[in-house]
Coordinates of C-alpha atoms and ligand atoms in Angstrom, one line a residue:
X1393 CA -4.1 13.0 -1.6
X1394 CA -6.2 11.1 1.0
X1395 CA -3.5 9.2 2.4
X1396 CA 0.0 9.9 2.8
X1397 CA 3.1 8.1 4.6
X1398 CA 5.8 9.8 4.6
X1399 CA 9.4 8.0 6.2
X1400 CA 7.2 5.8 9.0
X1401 CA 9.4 3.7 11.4
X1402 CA 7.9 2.0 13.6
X1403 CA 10.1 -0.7 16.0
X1404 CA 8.9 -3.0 18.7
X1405 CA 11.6 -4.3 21.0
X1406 CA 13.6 -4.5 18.7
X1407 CA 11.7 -5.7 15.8
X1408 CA 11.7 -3.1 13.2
X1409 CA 8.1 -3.7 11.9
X1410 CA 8.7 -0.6 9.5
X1411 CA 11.8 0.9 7.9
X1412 CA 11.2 4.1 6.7
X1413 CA 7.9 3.5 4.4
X1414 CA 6.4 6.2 2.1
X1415 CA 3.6 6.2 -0.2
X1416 CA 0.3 8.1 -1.3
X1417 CA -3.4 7.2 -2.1
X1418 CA -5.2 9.8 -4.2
X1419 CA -8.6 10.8 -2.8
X1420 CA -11.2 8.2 -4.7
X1421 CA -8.4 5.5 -5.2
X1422 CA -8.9 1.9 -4.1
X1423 CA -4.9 0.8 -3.4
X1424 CA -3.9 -2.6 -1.4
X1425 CA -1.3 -3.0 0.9
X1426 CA 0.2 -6.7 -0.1
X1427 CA 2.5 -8.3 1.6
X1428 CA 3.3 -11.8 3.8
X1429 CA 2.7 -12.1 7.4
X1430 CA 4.6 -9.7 9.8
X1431 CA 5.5 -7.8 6.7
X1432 CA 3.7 -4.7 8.6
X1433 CA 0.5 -4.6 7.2
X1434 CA -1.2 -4.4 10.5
X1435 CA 0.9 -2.2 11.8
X1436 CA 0.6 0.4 9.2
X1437 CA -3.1 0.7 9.7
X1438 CA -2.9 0.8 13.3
X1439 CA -0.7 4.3 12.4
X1440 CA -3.5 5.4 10.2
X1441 CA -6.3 4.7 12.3
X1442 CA -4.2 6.6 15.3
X1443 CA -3.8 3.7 17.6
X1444 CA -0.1 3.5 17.5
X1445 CA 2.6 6.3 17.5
X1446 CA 5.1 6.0 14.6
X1447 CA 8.9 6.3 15.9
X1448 CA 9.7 8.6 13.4
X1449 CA 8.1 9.8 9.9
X1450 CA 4.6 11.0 9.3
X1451 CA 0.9 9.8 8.6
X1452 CA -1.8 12.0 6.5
X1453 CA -5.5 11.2 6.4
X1454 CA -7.6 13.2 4.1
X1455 CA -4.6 15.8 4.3
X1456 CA -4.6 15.6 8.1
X1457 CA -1.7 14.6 10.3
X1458 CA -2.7 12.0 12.8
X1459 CA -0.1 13.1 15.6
X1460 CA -0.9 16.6 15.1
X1461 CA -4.8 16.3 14.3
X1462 CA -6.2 13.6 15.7
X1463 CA -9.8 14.1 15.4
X1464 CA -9.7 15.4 12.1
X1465 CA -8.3 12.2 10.6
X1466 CA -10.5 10.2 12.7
X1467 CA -13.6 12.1 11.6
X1468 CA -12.4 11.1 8.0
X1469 CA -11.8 7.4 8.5
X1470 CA -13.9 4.4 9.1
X1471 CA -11.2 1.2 10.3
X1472 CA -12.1 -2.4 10.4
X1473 CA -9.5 -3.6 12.5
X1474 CA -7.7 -7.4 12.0
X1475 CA -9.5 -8.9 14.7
X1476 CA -12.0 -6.8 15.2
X1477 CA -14.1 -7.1 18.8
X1478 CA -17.6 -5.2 19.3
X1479 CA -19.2 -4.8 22.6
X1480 CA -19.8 -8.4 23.3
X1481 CA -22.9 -8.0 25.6
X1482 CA -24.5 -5.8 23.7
X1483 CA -26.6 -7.2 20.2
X1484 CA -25.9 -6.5 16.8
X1485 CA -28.1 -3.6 16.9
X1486 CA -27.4 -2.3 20.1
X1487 CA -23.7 -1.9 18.3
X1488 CA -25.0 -0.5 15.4
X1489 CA -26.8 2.3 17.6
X1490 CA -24.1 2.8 20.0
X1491 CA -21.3 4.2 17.2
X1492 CA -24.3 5.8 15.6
X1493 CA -24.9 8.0 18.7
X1494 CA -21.1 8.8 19.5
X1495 CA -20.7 9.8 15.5
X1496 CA -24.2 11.7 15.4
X1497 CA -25.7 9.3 12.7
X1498 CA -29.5 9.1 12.3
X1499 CA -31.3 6.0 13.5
X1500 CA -31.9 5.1 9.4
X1501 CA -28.0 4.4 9.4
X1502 CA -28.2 2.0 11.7
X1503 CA -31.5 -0.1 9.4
X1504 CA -29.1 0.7 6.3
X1505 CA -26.4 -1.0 8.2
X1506 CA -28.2 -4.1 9.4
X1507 CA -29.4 -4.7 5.7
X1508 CA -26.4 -3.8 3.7
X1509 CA -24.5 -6.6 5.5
X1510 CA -27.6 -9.2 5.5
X1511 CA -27.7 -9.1 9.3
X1512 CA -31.4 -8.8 9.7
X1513 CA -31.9 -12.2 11.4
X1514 CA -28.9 -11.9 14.1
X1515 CA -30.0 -7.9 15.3
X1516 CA -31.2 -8.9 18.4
X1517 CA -28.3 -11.4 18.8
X1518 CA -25.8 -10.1 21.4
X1519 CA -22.3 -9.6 19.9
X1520 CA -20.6 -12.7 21.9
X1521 CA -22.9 -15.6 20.8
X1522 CA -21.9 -14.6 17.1
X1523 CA -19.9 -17.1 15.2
X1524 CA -16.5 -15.8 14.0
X1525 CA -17.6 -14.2 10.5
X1526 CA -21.2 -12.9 11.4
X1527 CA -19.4 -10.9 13.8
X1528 CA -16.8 -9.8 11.1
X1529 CA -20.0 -8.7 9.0
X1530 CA -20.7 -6.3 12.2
X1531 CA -17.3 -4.8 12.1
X1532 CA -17.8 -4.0 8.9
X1533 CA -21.0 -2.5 9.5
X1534 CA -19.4 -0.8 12.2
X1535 CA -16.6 0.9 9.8
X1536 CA -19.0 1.4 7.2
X1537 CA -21.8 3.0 8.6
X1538 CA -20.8 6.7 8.3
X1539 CA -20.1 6.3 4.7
X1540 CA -16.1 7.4 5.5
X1541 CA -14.3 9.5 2.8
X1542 CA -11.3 7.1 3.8
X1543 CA -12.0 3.4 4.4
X1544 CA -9.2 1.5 6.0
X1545 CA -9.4 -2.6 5.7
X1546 CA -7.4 -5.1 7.5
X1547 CA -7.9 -8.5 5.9
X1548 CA -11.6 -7.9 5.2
X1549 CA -12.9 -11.3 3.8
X1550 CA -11.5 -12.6 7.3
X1551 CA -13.8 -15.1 8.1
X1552 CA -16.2 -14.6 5.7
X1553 CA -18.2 -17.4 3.6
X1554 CA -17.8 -16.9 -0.1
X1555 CA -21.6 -15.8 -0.9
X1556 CA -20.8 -13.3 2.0
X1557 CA -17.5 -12.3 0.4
X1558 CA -19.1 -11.7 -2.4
X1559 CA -21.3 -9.4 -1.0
X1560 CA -19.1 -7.5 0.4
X1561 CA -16.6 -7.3 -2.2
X1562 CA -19.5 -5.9 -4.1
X1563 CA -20.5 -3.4 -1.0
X1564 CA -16.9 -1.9 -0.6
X1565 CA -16.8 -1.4 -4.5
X1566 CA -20.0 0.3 -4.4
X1567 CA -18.3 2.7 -1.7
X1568 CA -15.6 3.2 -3.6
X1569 CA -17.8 4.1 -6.8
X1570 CA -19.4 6.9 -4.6
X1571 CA -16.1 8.6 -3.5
X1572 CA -14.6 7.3 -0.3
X1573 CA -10.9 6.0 -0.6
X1574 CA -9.8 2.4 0.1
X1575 CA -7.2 1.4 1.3
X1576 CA -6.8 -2.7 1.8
X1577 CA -4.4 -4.9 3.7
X1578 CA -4.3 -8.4 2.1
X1579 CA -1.7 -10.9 1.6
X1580 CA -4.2 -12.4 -1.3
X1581 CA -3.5 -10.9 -4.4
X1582 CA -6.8 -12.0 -5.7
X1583 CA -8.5 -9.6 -3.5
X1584 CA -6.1 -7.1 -3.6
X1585 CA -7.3 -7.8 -7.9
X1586 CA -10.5 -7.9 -6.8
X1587 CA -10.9 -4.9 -4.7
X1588 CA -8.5 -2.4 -6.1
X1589 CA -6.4 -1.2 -9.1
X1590 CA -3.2 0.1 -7.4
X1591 CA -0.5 -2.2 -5.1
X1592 CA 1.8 -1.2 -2.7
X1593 CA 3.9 -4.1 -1.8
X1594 CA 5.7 -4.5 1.4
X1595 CA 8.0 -7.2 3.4
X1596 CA 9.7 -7.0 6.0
X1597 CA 8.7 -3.4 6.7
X1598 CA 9.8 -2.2 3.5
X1599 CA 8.0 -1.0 0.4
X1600 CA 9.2 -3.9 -2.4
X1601 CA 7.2 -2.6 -5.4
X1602 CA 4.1 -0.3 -6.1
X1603 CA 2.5 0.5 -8.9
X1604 CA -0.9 0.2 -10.4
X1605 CA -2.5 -3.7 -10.9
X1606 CA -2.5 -3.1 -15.1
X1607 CA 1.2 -2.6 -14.0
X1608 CA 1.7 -5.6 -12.5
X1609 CA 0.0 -7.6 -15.0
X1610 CA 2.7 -6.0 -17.7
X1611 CA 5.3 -7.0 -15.8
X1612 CA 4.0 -10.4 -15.3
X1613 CA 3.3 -10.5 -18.9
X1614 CA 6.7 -9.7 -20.0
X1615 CA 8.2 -12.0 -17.8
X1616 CA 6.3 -14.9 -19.2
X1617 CA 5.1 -15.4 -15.5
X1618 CA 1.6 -15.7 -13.8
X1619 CA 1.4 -12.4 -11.1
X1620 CA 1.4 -15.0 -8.5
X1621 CA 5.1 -15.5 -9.6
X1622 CA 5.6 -12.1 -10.0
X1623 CA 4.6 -11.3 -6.2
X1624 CA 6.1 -14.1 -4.6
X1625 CA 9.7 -12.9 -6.0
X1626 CA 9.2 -9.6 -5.4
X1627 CA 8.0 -10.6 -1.9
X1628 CA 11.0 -12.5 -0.9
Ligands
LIG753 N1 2.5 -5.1 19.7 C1 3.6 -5.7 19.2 N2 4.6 -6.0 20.0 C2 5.7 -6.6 19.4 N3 5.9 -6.8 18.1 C3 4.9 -6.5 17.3 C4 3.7 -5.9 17.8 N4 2.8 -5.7 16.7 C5 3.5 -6.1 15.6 N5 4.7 -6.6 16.0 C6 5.7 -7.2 15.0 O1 5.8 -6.3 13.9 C7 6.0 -7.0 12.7 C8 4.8 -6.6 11.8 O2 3.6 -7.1 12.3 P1 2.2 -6.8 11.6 O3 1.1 -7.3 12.5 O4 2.2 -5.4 11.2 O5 2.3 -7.7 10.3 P2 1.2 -8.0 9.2 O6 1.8 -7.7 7.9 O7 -0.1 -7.4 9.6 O8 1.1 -9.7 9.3 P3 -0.2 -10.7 9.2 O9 -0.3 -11.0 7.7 O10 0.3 -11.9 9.9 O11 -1.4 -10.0 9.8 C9 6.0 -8.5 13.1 O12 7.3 -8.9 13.2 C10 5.3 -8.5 14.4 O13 5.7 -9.6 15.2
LIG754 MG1 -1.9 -8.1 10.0

């Protein structure tokens, strides 16, 4: 397994964000994490990516725990955060090269990066005169660039014009093809179609359904409704 929950709570104030969720992504899998807003998408990747402690329960990346080893799991993962922010004041490239030097990537990563993500023309732009989805194409080039065996997603097509998306749906497909692990969070299920073949649904910080997307279809299917249908009950 590349990525395992196993019983994660999570509260704020209060708020129980997650009750007790559990699930696991083979190594090579693409899976989505579906679910309306505050269902505890975010929050789950936050766990994964080790910027948030879990109350209780446990987190694996690529068989690592990220309480108990930290820097393995974050050697393992590349994390496009929900609203990502790169270094403002420094360009696109100057981004690129930074992460490049604290992962110990070669200067060629950084050339592959700029051109996988079409930012050629905006390299020598600094981060902060960006609109909103060329700098969403950074922060993906940013999680990206050290070709992760674990790829963590918050809302990726955020932003993103629909050539762009495109591209990029195309990118992260290729990456999966080659062997790293996705893992999405979407409350679109025709990205979650798009980009994986497995669903984990949640709301209200609990796992409704999972199952693989052929699954979902059948049980769409055999309920003479469209899978919109289908999600939006089982989302309720
Ligand atoms: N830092 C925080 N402080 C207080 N409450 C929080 C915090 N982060 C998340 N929450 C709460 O936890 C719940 C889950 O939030 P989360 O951001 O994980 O949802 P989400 O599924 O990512 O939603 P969205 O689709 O809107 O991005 C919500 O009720 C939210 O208000
Ligand atoms: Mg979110």
């Amino acid at each position: 397994m590349c990525i395992t929950a196993s019983e994660l709570t999570k509260r704020f104030n209060g708020i129980t964000a997650l009750n007790g969720i559990s699930f696991r992504i083979g190594c090579g899998e693409a899976a989505a994490l579906l679910g309306p807003n505050g269902a505890g998408k975010t929050t789950t990747l936050r766990i994964f990516a080790g910027l948030l402690k879990p109350d209780s329960g446990s987190a694996y990346v690529c068989s690592f725990d990220v309480q108990r080893q930290p820097r393995e799991a974050k050697a393992c993962l590349g994390y496009l955060p929900e609203d990502a922010v790169p270094f403002l004041n420094l360009t696109v490239r100057e981004n690129l090269e930074y992460v490049a030097v604290l992962r110990g990537l070669s200067d060629s990563v950084v050339d592959d990066a700029i051109r996988l993500l079409g930012l050629e023309d905006l390299a020598d732009r600094t981060a902060g005169s960006l609109s909103r989805g060329n700098r969403q194409r950074l922060a993906i080039a940013l999680a990206i660039m050290h070709r992760p065996r674990v790829l963590l997603l918050d809302e990726p097509l955020n932003y993103l014009d629909i050539p762009t998306q495109e591209s990029v749906i195309r990118l992260f497909r290729e990456l999966n093809a080659s062997g790293s692990t996705l893992f999405v969070s979407t409350h679109i299920m025709s990205i979650a179609e798009r980009l994986t073949s497995r669903v984990i649904m949640i709301s209200k910080g609990v796992i409704v359904w999972q199952g693989t997307m052929d699954e979902l279809k059948d049980n769409a299917a055999s309920a003479g409704e469209r899978i919109e249908e289908v999600v939006a009950r089982l989302m309720k």
